[in-house]
mmCIF file of C-alpha atoms in Angstrom:
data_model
loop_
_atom_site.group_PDB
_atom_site.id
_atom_site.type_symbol
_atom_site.label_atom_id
_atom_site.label_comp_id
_atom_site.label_asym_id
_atom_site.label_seq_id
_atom_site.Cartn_x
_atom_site.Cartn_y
_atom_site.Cartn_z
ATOM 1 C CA UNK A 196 -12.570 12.497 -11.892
ATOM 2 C CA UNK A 197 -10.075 11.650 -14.400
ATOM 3 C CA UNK A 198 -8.652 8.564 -15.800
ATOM 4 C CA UNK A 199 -5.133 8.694 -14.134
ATOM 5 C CA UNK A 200 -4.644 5.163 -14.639
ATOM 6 C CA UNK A 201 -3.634 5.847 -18.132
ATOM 7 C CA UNK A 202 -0.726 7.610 -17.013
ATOM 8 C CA UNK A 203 0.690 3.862 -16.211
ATOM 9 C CA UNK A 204 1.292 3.427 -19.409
ATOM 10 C CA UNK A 205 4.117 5.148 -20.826
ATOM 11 C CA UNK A 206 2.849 6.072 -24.617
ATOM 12 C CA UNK A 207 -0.071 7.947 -22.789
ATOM 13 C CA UNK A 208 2.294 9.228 -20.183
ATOM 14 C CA UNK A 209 4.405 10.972 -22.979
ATOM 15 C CA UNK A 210 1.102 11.826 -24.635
ATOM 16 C CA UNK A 211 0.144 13.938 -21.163
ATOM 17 C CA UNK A 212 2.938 15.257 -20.482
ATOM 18 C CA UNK A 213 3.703 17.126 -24.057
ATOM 19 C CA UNK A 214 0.620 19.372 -24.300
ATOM 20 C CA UNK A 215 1.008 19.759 -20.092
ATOM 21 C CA UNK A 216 4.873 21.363 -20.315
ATOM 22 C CA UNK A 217 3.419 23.394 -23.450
ATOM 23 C CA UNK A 218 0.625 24.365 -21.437
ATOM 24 C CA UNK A 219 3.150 25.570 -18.357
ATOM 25 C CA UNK A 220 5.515 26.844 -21.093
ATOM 26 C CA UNK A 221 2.719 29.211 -22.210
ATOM 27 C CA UNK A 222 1.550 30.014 -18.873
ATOM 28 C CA UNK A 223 5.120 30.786 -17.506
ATOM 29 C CA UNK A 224 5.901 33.032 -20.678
ATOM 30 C CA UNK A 225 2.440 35.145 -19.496
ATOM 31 C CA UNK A 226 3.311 35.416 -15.886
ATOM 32 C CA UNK A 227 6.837 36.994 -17.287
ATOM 33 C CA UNK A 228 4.890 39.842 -19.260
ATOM 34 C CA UNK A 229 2.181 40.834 -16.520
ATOM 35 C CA UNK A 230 2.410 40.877 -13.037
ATOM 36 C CA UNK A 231 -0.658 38.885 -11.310
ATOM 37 C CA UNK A 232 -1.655 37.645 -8.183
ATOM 38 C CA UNK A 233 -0.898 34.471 -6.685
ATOM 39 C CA UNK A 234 -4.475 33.378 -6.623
ATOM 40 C CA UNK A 235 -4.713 34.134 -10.632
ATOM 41 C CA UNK A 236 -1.566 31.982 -10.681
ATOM 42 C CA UNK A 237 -2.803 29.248 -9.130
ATOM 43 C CA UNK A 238 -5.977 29.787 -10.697
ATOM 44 C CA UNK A 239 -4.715 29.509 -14.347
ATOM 45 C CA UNK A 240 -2.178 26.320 -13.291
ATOM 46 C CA UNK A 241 -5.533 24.537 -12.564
ATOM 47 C CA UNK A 242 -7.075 25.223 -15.720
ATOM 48 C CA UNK A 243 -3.735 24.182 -17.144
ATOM 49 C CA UNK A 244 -3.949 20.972 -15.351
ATOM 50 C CA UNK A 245 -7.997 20.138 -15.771
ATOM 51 C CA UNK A 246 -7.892 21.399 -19.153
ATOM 52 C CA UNK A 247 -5.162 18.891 -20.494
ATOM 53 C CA UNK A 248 -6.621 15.730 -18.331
ATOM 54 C CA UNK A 249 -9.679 16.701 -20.191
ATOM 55 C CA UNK A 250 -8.063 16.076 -23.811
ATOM 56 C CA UNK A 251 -5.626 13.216 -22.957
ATOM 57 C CA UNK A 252 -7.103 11.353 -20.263
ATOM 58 C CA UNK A 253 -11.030 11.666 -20.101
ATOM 59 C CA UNK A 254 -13.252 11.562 -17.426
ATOM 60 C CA UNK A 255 -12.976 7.823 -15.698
ATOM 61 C CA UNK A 256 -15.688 5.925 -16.985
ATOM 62 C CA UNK A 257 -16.066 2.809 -15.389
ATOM 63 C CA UNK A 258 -14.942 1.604 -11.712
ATOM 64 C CA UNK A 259 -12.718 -0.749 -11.957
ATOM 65 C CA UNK A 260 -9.818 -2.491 -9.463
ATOM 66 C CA UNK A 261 -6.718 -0.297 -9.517
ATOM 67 C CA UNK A 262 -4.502 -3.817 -10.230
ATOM 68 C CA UNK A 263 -6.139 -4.179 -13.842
ATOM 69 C CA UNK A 264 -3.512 -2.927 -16.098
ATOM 70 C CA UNK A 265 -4.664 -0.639 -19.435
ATOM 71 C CA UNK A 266 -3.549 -4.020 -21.996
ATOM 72 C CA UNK A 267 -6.561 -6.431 -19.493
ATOM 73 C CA UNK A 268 -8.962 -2.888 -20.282
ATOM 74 C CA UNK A 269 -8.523 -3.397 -24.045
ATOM 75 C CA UNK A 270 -8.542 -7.028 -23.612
ATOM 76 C CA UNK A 271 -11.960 -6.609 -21.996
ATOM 77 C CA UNK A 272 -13.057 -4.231 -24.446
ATOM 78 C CA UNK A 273 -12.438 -6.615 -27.210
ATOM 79 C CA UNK A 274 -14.411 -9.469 -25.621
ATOM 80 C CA UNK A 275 -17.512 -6.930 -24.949
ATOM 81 C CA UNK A 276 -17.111 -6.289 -28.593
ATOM 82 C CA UNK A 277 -17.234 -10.153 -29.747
ATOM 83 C CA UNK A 278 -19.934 -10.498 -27.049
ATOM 84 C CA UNK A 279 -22.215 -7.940 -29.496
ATOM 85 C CA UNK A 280 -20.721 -10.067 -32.411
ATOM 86 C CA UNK A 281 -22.347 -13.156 -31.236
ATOM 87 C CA UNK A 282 -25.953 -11.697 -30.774
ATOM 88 C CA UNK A 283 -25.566 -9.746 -34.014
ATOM 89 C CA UNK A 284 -24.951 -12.538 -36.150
ATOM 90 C CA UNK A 285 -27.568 -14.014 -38.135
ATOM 91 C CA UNK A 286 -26.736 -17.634 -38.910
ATOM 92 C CA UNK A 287 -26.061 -20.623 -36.714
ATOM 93 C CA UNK A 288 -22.149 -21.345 -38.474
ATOM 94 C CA UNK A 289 -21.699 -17.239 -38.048
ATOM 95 C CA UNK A 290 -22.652 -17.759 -34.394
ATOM 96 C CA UNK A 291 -20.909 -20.608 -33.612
ATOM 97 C CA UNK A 292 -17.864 -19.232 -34.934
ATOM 98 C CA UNK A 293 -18.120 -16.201 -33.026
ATOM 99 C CA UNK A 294 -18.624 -17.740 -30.048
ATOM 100 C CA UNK A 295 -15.336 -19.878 -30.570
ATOM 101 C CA UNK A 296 -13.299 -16.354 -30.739
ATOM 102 C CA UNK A 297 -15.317 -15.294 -27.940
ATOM 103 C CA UNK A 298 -14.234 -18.481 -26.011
ATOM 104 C CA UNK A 299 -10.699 -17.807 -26.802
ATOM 105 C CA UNK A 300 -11.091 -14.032 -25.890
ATOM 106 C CA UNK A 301 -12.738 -14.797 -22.431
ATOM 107 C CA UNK A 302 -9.698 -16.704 -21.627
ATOM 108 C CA UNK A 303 -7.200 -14.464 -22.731
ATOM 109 C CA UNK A 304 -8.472 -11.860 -20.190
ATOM 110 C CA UNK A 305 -9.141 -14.506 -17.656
ATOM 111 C CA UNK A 306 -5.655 -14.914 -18.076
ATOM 112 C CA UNK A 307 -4.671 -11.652 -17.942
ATOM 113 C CA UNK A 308 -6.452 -10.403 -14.686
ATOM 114 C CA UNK A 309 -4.734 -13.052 -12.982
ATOM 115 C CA UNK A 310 -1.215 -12.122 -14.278
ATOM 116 C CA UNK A 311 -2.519 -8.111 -13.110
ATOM 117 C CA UNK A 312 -3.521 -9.283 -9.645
ATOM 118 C CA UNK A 313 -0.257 -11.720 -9.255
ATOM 119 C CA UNK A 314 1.760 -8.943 -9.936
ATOM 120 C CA UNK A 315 -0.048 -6.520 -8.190
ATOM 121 C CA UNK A 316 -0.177 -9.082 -4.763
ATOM 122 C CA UNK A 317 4.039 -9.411 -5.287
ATOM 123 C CA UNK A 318 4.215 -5.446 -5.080
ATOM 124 C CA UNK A 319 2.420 -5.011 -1.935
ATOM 125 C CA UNK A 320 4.629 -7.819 -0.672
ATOM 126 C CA UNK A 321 7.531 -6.093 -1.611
ATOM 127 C CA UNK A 322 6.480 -2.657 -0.228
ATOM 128 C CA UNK A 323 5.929 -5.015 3.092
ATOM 129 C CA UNK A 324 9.052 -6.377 3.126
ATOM 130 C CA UNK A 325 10.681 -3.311 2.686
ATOM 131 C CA UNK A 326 8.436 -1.397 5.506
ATOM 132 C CA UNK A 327 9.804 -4.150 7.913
ATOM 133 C CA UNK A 328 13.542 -3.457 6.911
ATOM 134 C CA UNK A 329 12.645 0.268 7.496
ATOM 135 C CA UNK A 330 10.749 -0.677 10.811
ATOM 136 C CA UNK A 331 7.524 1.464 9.324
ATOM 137 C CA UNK A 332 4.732 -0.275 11.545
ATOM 138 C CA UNK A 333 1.858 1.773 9.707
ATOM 139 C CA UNK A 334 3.087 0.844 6.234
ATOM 140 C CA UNK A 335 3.610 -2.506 7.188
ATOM 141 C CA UNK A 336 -0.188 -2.543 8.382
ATOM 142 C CA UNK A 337 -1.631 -0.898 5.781
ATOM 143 C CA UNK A 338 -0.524 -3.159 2.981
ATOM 144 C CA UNK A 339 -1.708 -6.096 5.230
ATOM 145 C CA UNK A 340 -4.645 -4.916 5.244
ATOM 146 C CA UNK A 341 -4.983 -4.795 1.630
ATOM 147 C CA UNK A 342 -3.351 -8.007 1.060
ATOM 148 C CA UNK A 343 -5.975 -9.346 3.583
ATOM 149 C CA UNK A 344 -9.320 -8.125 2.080
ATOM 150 C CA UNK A 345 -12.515 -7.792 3.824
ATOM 151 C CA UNK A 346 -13.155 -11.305 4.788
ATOM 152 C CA UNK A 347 -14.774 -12.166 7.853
ATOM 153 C CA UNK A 348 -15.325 -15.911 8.832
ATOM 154 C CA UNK A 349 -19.189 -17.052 8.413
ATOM 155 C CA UNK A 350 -20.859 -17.563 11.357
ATOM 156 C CA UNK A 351 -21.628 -21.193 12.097
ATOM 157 C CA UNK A 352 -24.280 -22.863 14.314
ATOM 158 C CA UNK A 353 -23.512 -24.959 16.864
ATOM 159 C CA UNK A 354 -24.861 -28.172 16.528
ATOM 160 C CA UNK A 355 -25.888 -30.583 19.185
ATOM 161 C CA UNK A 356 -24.383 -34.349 19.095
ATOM 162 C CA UNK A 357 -26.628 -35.651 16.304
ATOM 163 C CA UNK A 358 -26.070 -32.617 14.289
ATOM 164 C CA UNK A 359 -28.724 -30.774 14.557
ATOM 165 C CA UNK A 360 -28.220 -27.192 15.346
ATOM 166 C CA UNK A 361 -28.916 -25.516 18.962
ATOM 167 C CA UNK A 362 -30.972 -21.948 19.123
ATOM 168 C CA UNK A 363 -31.094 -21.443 22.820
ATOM 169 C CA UNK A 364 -27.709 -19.441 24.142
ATOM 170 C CA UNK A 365 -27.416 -21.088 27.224
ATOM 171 C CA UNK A 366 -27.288 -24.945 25.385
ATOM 172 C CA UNK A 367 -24.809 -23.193 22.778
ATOM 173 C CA UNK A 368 -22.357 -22.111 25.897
ATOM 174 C CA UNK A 369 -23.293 -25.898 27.781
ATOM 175 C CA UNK A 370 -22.289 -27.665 24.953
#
């Protein structure tokens, strides 16, 4: 599995797409000279395809929420690294001072995850809003049921008149 989620990011998104049309560029000039099959075709787009997600993208690495833009990722990656800077340091002032910029890095991508998953809440809104204007009912469900999450209510016992809770069924339906 590659890591499409670069391809949010425009830099990286130019970056993919570059050696990808040079790729199809190449591939399209060798169809022109010999005459192949349609599975070899389809065969060597693939390659074409895998190959350059291979070089630009990478393999996807870590599981992560699809809302977490590629700045939070760095963001994070910096506070791991200041995380290995405050058990690597040797003296007291050295780790007190990292700790400060660790501090102040933590809440920078506290910060930033929010942001992500603000903006990311307002765009399934949106697409909501404009599934009900369209009238598409499984659109309109599906993003509620993202927007919703997987909560369920914790069950509760029921509890007597002095508070103390009741185990036998037929006192739970009595009371």
């Amino acid at each position: 599995m590659f890591n499409t989620a670069f391809l949010r990011d425009t830099d990286k998104l130019d970056e993919f797409k570059i050696p990808l049309n040079n790729r199809f560029q190449a591939l399209q000039d060798l169809l022109k000279e010999e005459e192949t099959t349609m599975e070899d075709n389809w065969k060597d787009i693939v390659e074409a395809l895998t190959s350059t997600c291979q070089e630009v993208l990478g393999l996807k690495k870590y599981h992560h929420k699809e809302w977490i833009s590629t700045e939070t990722l760095d963001k994070i990656k910096e506070r791991k690294n200041k995380k290995v800077a405050i058990n690597n340091s040797r003296t007291r002032a050295e780790k007190v001072q990292t700790q400060a910029k660790y501090i102040e890095a933590n809440k920078q991508v506290n910060r930033s995850i929010r942001a992500d998953k603000k903006k990311y809440v307002e765009e399934l809104a949106t697409t909501a809003e404009k599934a009900a204007r369209e009238g598409n009912m499984k659109q309109i469900y599906d993003t509620t049921k993202k927007l919703a999450g997987k909560y369920s209510k914790p069950e509760r016992p029921v509890k007597d008149k002095e508070g103390k809770p009741i185990t036998e069924i037929q006192q739970q339906r009595n009371r």
